[in-house]
Amino acid sequence: MDLNADLGEGFGRWSLTDDEALLTCVTSANVACGFHAGDPSVMRRVCDTAAARGVRIGAQVSYRDLAGFGRRSMDVPADELAAEVAYQIGALRVFAEAAGATVSYVKPHGALYNRAVHDDEQAGAVIEGVRLAGGSPAVLGLPGSRLLVRAAEAGLTAVEEAFADRAYTERGTLVPRTEPDAVVHDADAVVRRSVGIAVDRSVQAADGSRIAVAARSLCVHGDTPGAAAIARRVRAALEEAGVVVRAFT
């Protein structure tokens, strides 16, 4: 099982994620590319540290929404969105390659991630942006999403992802953050859910039912309070359960 986290979510003197600590335990780093968070200095610093520690670097692309942290859905024309996705990947690639690494995968952030689950046009625009940027990075997304369908159709590696600290609906989608208890804050619960996803391939949905979750990567959100400590506990619990924790790329 791959263990990923959102990193580089700072801007200027403002910092949200504990990048240094998270990079000691995750295997893949979803690096903010400047549209919802992040700036050139932050991107470079995260890429340098990730490369030095053998952590895979991924471009976390977003709607252009610094004020809303990329969590507001936007009606962006497909050709414009494709160009903006390519722009973000290209910006991160400069710093990844300077650090002796590469951009191994692409993962949409926030509203774009959730929109690309069901919106075929927006999902297609993201994939067109990935192709426009060049190379053949993997695409990380929710199982069954239009994003992963479009990625596979484009000949890209589609990687299913699960969330240790987000509530699920009975349909296997994420509970919107506007609803109560959309984020799981209890560290013990996050650890239990992580092991269940990795070993039993299932998770308890918000309505109490258990749903199947087939995933190759597990996300622990970097902006959750105490995220680094939670990620360390998750990794230790996975390894104790016999799960090999390694990057999917």
mmCIF file of N, CA and C in Angstrom, residues 79-168:
data_model
loop_
_atom_site.group_PDB
_atom_site.id
_atom_site.type_symbol
_atom_site.label_atom_id
_atom_site.label_comp_id
_atom_site.label_asym_id
_atom_site.label_seq_id
_atom_site.Cartn_x
_atom_site.Cartn_y
_atom_site.Cartn_z
ATOM 1 N N ASP A 79 -11.010 23.666 -22.258
ATOM 2 C CA ASP A 79 -9.701 23.979 -22.830
ATOM 3 C C ASP A 79 -8.862 24.823 -21.878
ATOM 4 N N GLU A 80 -9.520 25.704 -21.127
ATOM 5 C CA GLU A 80 -8.806 26.530 -20.150
ATOM 6 C C GLU A 80 -8.304 25.677 -18.983
ATOM 7 N N LEU A 81 -9.150 24.744 -18.528
ATOM 8 C CA LEU A 81 -8.741 23.875 -17.423
ATOM 9 C C LEU A 81 -7.577 22.991 -17.833
ATOM 10 N N ALA A 82 -7.608 22.460 -19.044
ATOM 11 C CA ALA A 82 -6.503 21.621 -19.523
ATOM 12 C C ALA A 82 -5.193 22.403 -19.513
ATOM 13 N N ALA A 83 -5.245 23.651 -19.975
ATOM 14 C CA ALA A 83 -4.032 24.475 -20.001
ATOM 15 C C ALA A 83 -3.533 24.753 -18.584
ATOM 16 N N GLU A 84 -4.444 24.994 -17.659
ATOM 17 C CA GLU A 84 -4.044 25.300 -16.287
ATOM 18 C C GLU A 84 -3.473 24.071 -15.583
ATOM 19 N N VAL A 85 -4.009 22.897 -15.879
ATOM 20 C CA VAL A 85 -3.453 21.667 -15.313
ATOM 21 C C VAL A 85 -2.039 21.448 -15.837
ATOM 22 N N ALA A 86 -1.852 21.618 -17.158
ATOM 23 C CA ALA A 86 -0.521 21.455 -17.745
ATOM 24 C C ALA A 86 0.467 22.463 -17.153
ATOM 25 N N TYR A 87 0.014 23.680 -16.942
ATOM 26 C CA TYR A 87 0.854 24.743 -16.374
ATOM 27 C C TYR A 87 1.351 24.348 -14.982
ATOM 28 N N GLN A 88 0.461 23.814 -14.161
ATOM 29 C CA GLN A 88 0.828 23.431 -12.802
ATOM 30 C C GLN A 88 1.823 22.268 -12.797
ATOM 31 N N ILE A 89 1.568 21.280 -13.647
ATOM 32 C CA ILE A 89 2.493 20.140 -13.726
ATOM 33 C C ILE A 89 3.868 20.602 -14.188
ATOM 34 N N GLY A 90 3.880 21.472 -15.203
ATOM 35 C CA GLY A 90 5.152 21.970 -15.722
ATOM 36 C C GLY A 90 5.942 22.739 -14.686
ATOM 37 N N ALA A 91 5.244 23.538 -13.877
ATOM 38 C CA ALA A 91 5.922 24.308 -12.833
ATOM 39 C C ALA A 91 6.582 23.385 -11.815
ATOM 40 N N LEU A 92 5.848 22.356 -11.391
ATOM 41 C CA LEU A 92 6.403 21.433 -10.397
ATOM 42 C C LEU A 92 7.544 20.607 -10.991
ATOM 43 N N ARG A 93 7.413 20.251 -12.261
ATOM 44 C CA ARG A 93 8.440 19.418 -12.903
ATOM 45 C C ARG A 93 9.811 20.101 -12.876
ATOM 46 N N VAL A 94 9.828 21.418 -13.026
ATOM 47 C CA VAL A 94 11.102 22.150 -12.969
ATOM 48 C C VAL A 94 11.829 21.850 -11.671
ATOM 49 N N PHE A 95 11.115 21.920 -10.560
ATOM 50 C CA PHE A 95 11.742 21.736 -9.257
ATOM 51 C C PHE A 95 12.030 20.258 -8.978
ATOM 52 N N ALA A 96 11.151 19.372 -9.441
ATOM 53 C CA ALA A 96 11.395 17.945 -9.255
ATOM 54 C C ALA A 96 12.653 17.513 -9.998
ATOM 55 N N GLU A 97 12.793 17.950 -11.245
ATOM 56 C CA GLU A 97 13.962 17.554 -12.028
ATOM 57 C C GLU A 97 15.236 18.198 -11.506
ATOM 58 N N ALA A 98 15.124 19.412 -10.996
ATOM 59 C CA ALA A 98 16.295 20.060 -10.398
ATOM 60 C C ALA A 98 16.776 19.299 -9.173
ATOM 61 N N ALA A 99 15.841 18.602 -8.515
ATOM 62 C CA ALA A 99 16.194 17.815 -7.333
ATOM 63 C C ALA A 99 16.632 16.400 -7.704
ATOM 64 N N GLY A 100 16.674 16.103 -8.996
ATOM 65 C CA GLY A 100 17.083 14.779 -9.436
ATOM 66 C C GLY A 100 15.964 13.768 -9.455
ATOM 67 N N ALA A 101 14.722 14.249 -9.450
ATOM 68 C CA ALA A 101 13.562 13.358 -9.461
ATOM 69 C C ALA A 101 12.671 13.719 -10.652
ATOM 70 N N THR A 102 11.428 13.295 -10.606
ATOM 71 C CA THR A 102 10.473 13.626 -11.660
ATOM 72 C C THR A 102 9.086 13.708 -11.050
ATOM 73 N N VAL A 103 8.125 14.195 -11.813
ATOM 74 C CA VAL A 103 6.729 14.184 -11.375
ATOM 75 C C VAL A 103 6.159 12.822 -11.766
ATOM 76 N N SER A 104 5.980 11.953 -10.783
ATOM 77 C CA SER A 104 5.592 10.567 -11.040
ATOM 78 C C SER A 104 4.106 10.397 -11.273
ATOM 79 N N TYR A 105 3.302 11.306 -10.715
ATOM 80 C CA TYR A 105 1.853 11.159 -10.845
ATOM 81 C C TYR A 105 1.173 12.510 -10.688
ATOM 82 N N VAL A 106 -0.122 12.519 -10.992
ATOM 83 C CA VAL A 106 -0.939 13.728 -10.878
ATOM 84 C C VAL A 106 -2.187 13.388 -10.075
ATOM 85 N N LYS A 107 -2.534 14.265 -9.137
ATOM 86 C CA LYS A 107 -3.741 14.077 -8.336
ATOM 87 C C LYS A 107 -4.467 15.411 -8.220
ATOM 88 N N PRO A 108 -5.709 15.493 -8.681
ATOM 89 C CA PRO A 108 -6.464 16.730 -8.473
ATOM 90 C C PRO A 108 -6.716 16.974 -6.983
ATOM 91 N N HIS A 109 -6.934 18.228 -6.656
ATOM 92 C CA HIS A 109 -7.160 18.622 -5.264
ATOM 93 C C HIS A 109 -8.595 19.121 -5.070
ATOM 94 N N GLY A 110 -9.131 18.877 -3.894
ATOM 95 C CA GLY A 110 -10.359 19.519 -3.450
ATOM 96 C C GLY A 110 -11.543 19.412 -4.394
ATOM 97 N N ALA A 111 -12.073 20.571 -4.761
ATOM 98 C CA ALA A 111 -13.275 20.612 -5.594
ATOM 99 C C ALA A 111 -13.054 19.961 -6.946
ATOM 100 N N LEU A 112 -11.867 20.120 -7.501
ATOM 101 C CA LEU A 112 -11.583 19.513 -8.801
ATOM 102 C C LEU A 112 -11.568 17.991 -8.680
ATOM 103 N N TYR A 113 -11.009 17.475 -7.598
ATOM 104 C CA TYR A 113 -10.990 16.027 -7.355
ATOM 105 C C TYR A 113 -12.416 15.485 -7.319
ATOM 106 N N ASN A 114 -13.266 16.125 -6.527
ATOM 107 C CA ASN A 114 -14.634 15.643 -6.373
ATOM 108 C C ASN A 114 -15.458 15.839 -7.643
ATOM 109 N N ARG A 115 -15.226 16.932 -8.347
ATOM 110 C CA ARG A 115 -15.943 17.182 -9.592
ATOM 111 C C ARG A 115 -15.599 16.127 -10.649
ATOM 112 N N ALA A 116 -14.318 15.749 -10.689
ATOM 113 C CA ALA A 116 -13.863 14.788 -11.692
ATOM 114 C C ALA A 116 -14.320 13.361 -11.409
ATOM 115 N N VAL A 117 -14.982 13.144 -10.268
ATOM 116 C CA VAL A 117 -15.552 11.829 -9.985
ATOM 117 C C VAL A 117 -16.707 11.548 -10.936
ATOM 118 N N HIS A 118 -17.540 12.578 -11.176
ATOM 119 C CA HIS A 118 -18.771 12.362 -11.949
ATOM 120 C C HIS A 118 -18.879 13.217 -13.207
ATOM 121 N N ASP A 119 -18.106 14.295 -13.318
ATOM 122 C CA ASP A 119 -18.201 15.220 -14.452
ATOM 123 C C ASP A 119 -17.203 14.786 -15.533
ATOM 124 N N ASP A 120 -17.725 14.189 -16.588
ATOM 125 C CA ASP A 120 -16.848 13.635 -17.623
ATOM 126 C C ASP A 120 -16.061 14.711 -18.353
ATOM 127 N N GLU A 121 -16.668 15.881 -18.561
ATOM 128 C CA GLU A 121 -15.965 16.945 -19.273
ATOM 129 C C GLU A 121 -14.778 17.458 -18.468
ATOM 130 N N GLN A 122 -14.999 17.710 -17.185
ATOM 131 C CA GLN A 122 -13.914 18.202 -16.349
ATOM 132 C C GLN A 122 -12.833 17.133 -16.160
ATOM 133 N N ALA A 123 -13.262 15.879 -16.018
ATOM 134 C CA ALA A 123 -12.291 14.789 -15.915
ATOM 135 C C ALA A 123 -11.448 14.700 -17.177
ATOM 136 N N GLY A 124 -12.112 14.817 -18.316
ATOM 137 C CA GLY A 124 -11.390 14.769 -19.577
ATOM 138 C C GLY A 124 -10.424 15.919 -19.733
ATOM 139 N N ALA A 125 -10.816 17.091 -19.232
ATOM 140 C CA ALA A 125 -9.932 18.256 -19.309
ATOM 141 C C ALA A 125 -8.680 18.058 -18.461
ATOM 142 N N VAL A 126 -8.836 17.449 -17.291
ATOM 143 C CA VAL A 126 -7.672 17.167 -16.455
ATOM 144 C C VAL A 126 -6.716 16.237 -17.195
ATOM 145 N N ILE A 127 -7.246 15.182 -17.781
ATOM 146 C CA ILE A 127 -6.400 14.230 -18.499
ATOM 147 C C ILE A 127 -5.764 14.875 -19.718
ATOM 148 N N GLU A 128 -6.488 15.742 -20.407
ATOM 149 C CA GLU A 128 -5.896 16.455 -21.535
ATOM 150 C C GLU A 128 -4.750 17.335 -21.059
ATOM 151 N N GLY A 129 -4.897 17.934 -19.877
ATOM 152 C CA GLY A 129 -3.814 18.734 -19.308
ATOM 153 C C GLY A 129 -2.599 17.891 -18.979
ATOM 154 N N VAL A 130 -2.830 16.688 -18.461
ATOM 155 C CA VAL A 130 -1.724 15.775 -18.161
ATOM 156 C C VAL A 130 -0.981 15.418 -19.447
ATOM 157 N N ARG A 131 -1.728 15.126 -20.493
ATOM 158 C CA ARG A 131 -1.103 14.773 -21.775
ATOM 159 C C ARG A 131 -0.373 15.973 -22.381
ATOM 160 N N LEU A 132 -0.964 17.151 -22.228
ATOM 161 C CA LEU A 132 -0.341 18.362 -22.759
ATOM 162 C C LEU A 132 0.998 18.630 -22.085
ATOM 163 N N ALA A 133 1.088 18.317 -20.806
ATOM 164 C CA ALA A 133 2.326 18.549 -20.050
ATOM 165 C C ALA A 133 3.431 17.592 -20.469
ATOM 166 N N GLY A 134 3.076 16.489 -21.109
ATOM 167 C CA GLY A 134 4.075 15.544 -21.578
ATOM 168 C C GLY A 134 4.447 14.518 -20.539
ATOM 169 N N GLY A 135 5.200 13.516 -20.981
ATOM 170 C CA GLY A 135 5.535 12.418 -20.096
ATOM 171 C C GLY A 135 4.339 11.496 -19.941
ATOM 172 N N SER A 136 4.436 10.578 -19.026
ATOM 173 C CA SER A 136 3.327 9.641 -18.799
ATOM 174 C C SER A 136 3.150 9.373 -17.306
ATOM 175 N N PRO A 137 2.859 10.431 -16.538
ATOM 176 C CA PRO A 137 2.655 10.226 -15.105
ATOM 177 C C PRO A 137 1.381 9.437 -14.837
ATOM 178 N N ALA A 138 1.353 8.731 -13.727
ATOM 179 C CA ALA A 138 0.138 8.043 -13.299
ATOM 180 C C ALA A 138 -0.887 9.088 -12.854
ATOM 181 N N VAL A 139 -2.137 8.676 -12.760
ATOM 182 C CA VAL A 139 -3.210 9.562 -12.299
ATOM 183 C C VAL A 139 -3.869 8.912 -11.090
ATOM 184 N N LEU A 140 -3.947 9.653 -10.013
ATOM 185 C CA LEU A 140 -4.476 9.165 -8.749
ATOM 186 C C LEU A 140 -5.895 9.694 -8.564
ATOM 187 N N GLY A 141 -6.847 8.795 -8.241
ATOM 188 C CA GLY A 141 -8.218 9.252 -8.081
ATOM 189 C C GLY A 141 -9.093 8.238 -7.370
ATOM 190 N N LEU A 142 -10.350 8.596 -7.201
ATOM 191 C CA LEU A 142 -11.312 7.757 -6.493
ATOM 192 C C LEU A 142 -11.706 6.564 -7.371
ATOM 193 N N PRO A 143 -11.794 5.366 -6.804
ATOM 194 C CA PRO A 143 -12.209 4.201 -7.595
ATOM 195 C C PRO A 143 -13.557 4.445 -8.276
ATOM 196 N N GLY A 144 -13.648 4.069 -9.549
ATOM 197 C CA GLY A 144 -14.890 4.233 -10.288
ATOM 198 C C GLY A 144 -15.137 5.623 -10.830
ATOM 199 N N SER A 145 -14.207 6.542 -10.599
ATOM 200 C CA SER A 145 -14.409 7.929 -11.035
ATOM 201 C C SER A 145 -14.225 8.070 -12.534
ATOM 202 N N ARG A 146 -14.862 9.107 -13.098
ATOM 203 C CA ARG A 146 -14.659 9.414 -14.514
ATOM 204 C C ARG A 146 -13.198 9.764 -14.770
ATOM 205 N N LEU A 147 -12.529 10.335 -13.785
ATOM 206 C CA LEU A 147 -11.125 10.691 -13.935
ATOM 207 C C LEU A 147 -10.285 9.465 -14.265
ATOM 208 N N LEU A 148 -10.469 8.389 -13.515
ATOM 209 C CA LEU A 148 -9.671 7.194 -13.749
ATOM 210 C C LEU A 148 -10.069 6.496 -15.042
ATOM 211 N N VAL A 149 -11.344 6.563 -15.396
ATOM 212 C CA VAL A 149 -11.781 6.001 -16.676
ATOM 213 C C VAL A 149 -11.097 6.737 -17.824
ATOM 214 N N ARG A 150 -11.102 8.065 -17.761
ATOM 215 C CA ARG A 150 -10.463 8.866 -18.811
ATOM 216 C C ARG A 150 -8.956 8.641 -18.842
ATOM 217 N N ALA A 151 -8.350 8.472 -17.685
ATOM 218 C CA ALA A 151 -6.909 8.222 -17.635
ATOM 219 C C ALA A 151 -6.570 6.918 -18.349
ATOM 220 N N ALA A 152 -7.329 5.867 -18.040
ATOM 221 C CA ALA A 152 -7.087 4.570 -18.674
ATOM 222 C C ALA A 152 -7.297 4.655 -20.181
ATOM 223 N N GLU A 153 -8.318 5.373 -20.607
ATOM 224 C CA GLU A 153 -8.586 5.532 -22.038
ATOM 225 C C GLU A 153 -7.432 6.243 -22.745
ATOM 226 N N ALA A 154 -6.749 7.119 -22.011
ATOM 227 C CA ALA A 154 -5.629 7.867 -22.591
ATOM 228 C C ALA A 154 -4.315 7.084 -22.522
ATOM 229 N N GLY A 155 -4.371 5.872 -21.988
ATOM 230 C CA GLY A 155 -3.162 5.056 -21.897
ATOM 231 C C GLY A 155 -2.300 5.372 -20.699
ATOM 232 N N LEU A 156 -2.838 6.119 -19.738
ATOM 233 C CA LEU A 156 -2.103 6.446 -18.527
ATOM 234 C C LEU A 156 -2.423 5.430 -17.431
ATOM 235 N N THR A 157 -1.508 5.277 -16.490
ATOM 236 C CA THR A 157 -1.741 4.373 -15.361
ATOM 237 C C THR A 157 -2.734 5.015 -14.398
ATOM 238 N N ALA A 158 -3.869 4.350 -14.179
ATOM 239 C CA ALA A 158 -4.902 4.853 -13.272
ATOM 240 C C ALA A 158 -4.761 4.154 -11.923
ATOM 241 N N VAL A 159 -4.584 4.925 -10.861
ATOM 242 C CA VAL A 159 -4.336 4.365 -9.528
ATOM 243 C C VAL A 159 -5.486 4.730 -8.599
ATOM 244 N N GLU A 160 -6.134 3.705 -8.038
ATOM 245 C CA GLU A 160 -7.251 3.933 -7.117
ATOM 246 C C GLU A 160 -6.722 4.349 -5.743
ATOM 247 N N GLU A 161 -7.439 5.312 -5.153
ATOM 248 C CA GLU A 161 -7.013 5.878 -3.871
ATOM 249 C C GLU A 161 -8.145 5.786 -2.853
ATOM 250 N N ALA A 162 -7.780 5.575 -1.598
ATOM 251 C CA ALA A 162 -8.731 5.614 -0.491
ATOM 252 C C ALA A 162 -8.274 6.659 0.520
ATOM 253 N N PHE A 163 -9.196 7.047 1.416
ATOM 254 C CA PHE A 163 -8.906 8.095 2.391
ATOM 255 C C PHE A 163 -9.086 7.564 3.806
ATOM 256 N N ALA A 164 -8.026 7.684 4.586
ATOM 257 C CA ALA A 164 -8.074 7.215 5.967
ATOM 258 C C ALA A 164 -8.897 8.133 6.858
ATOM 259 N N ASP A 165 -8.944 9.414 6.512
ATOM 260 C CA ASP A 165 -9.528 10.405 7.420
ATOM 261 C C ASP A 165 -10.723 11.160 6.820
ATOM 262 N N ARG A 166 -11.375 10.577 5.822
ATOM 263 C CA ARG A 166 -12.576 11.177 5.261
ATOM 264 C C ARG A 166 -13.726 10.189 5.344
ATOM 265 N N ALA A 167 -14.928 10.711 5.635
ATOM 266 C CA ALA A 167 -16.125 9.882 5.693
ATOM 267 C C ALA A 167 -16.600 9.550 4.282
ATOM 268 N N TYR A 168 -17.138 8.354 4.124
ATOM 269 C CA TYR A 168 -17.640 7.879 2.840
ATOM 270 C C TYR A 168 -19.167 7.804 2.843
#
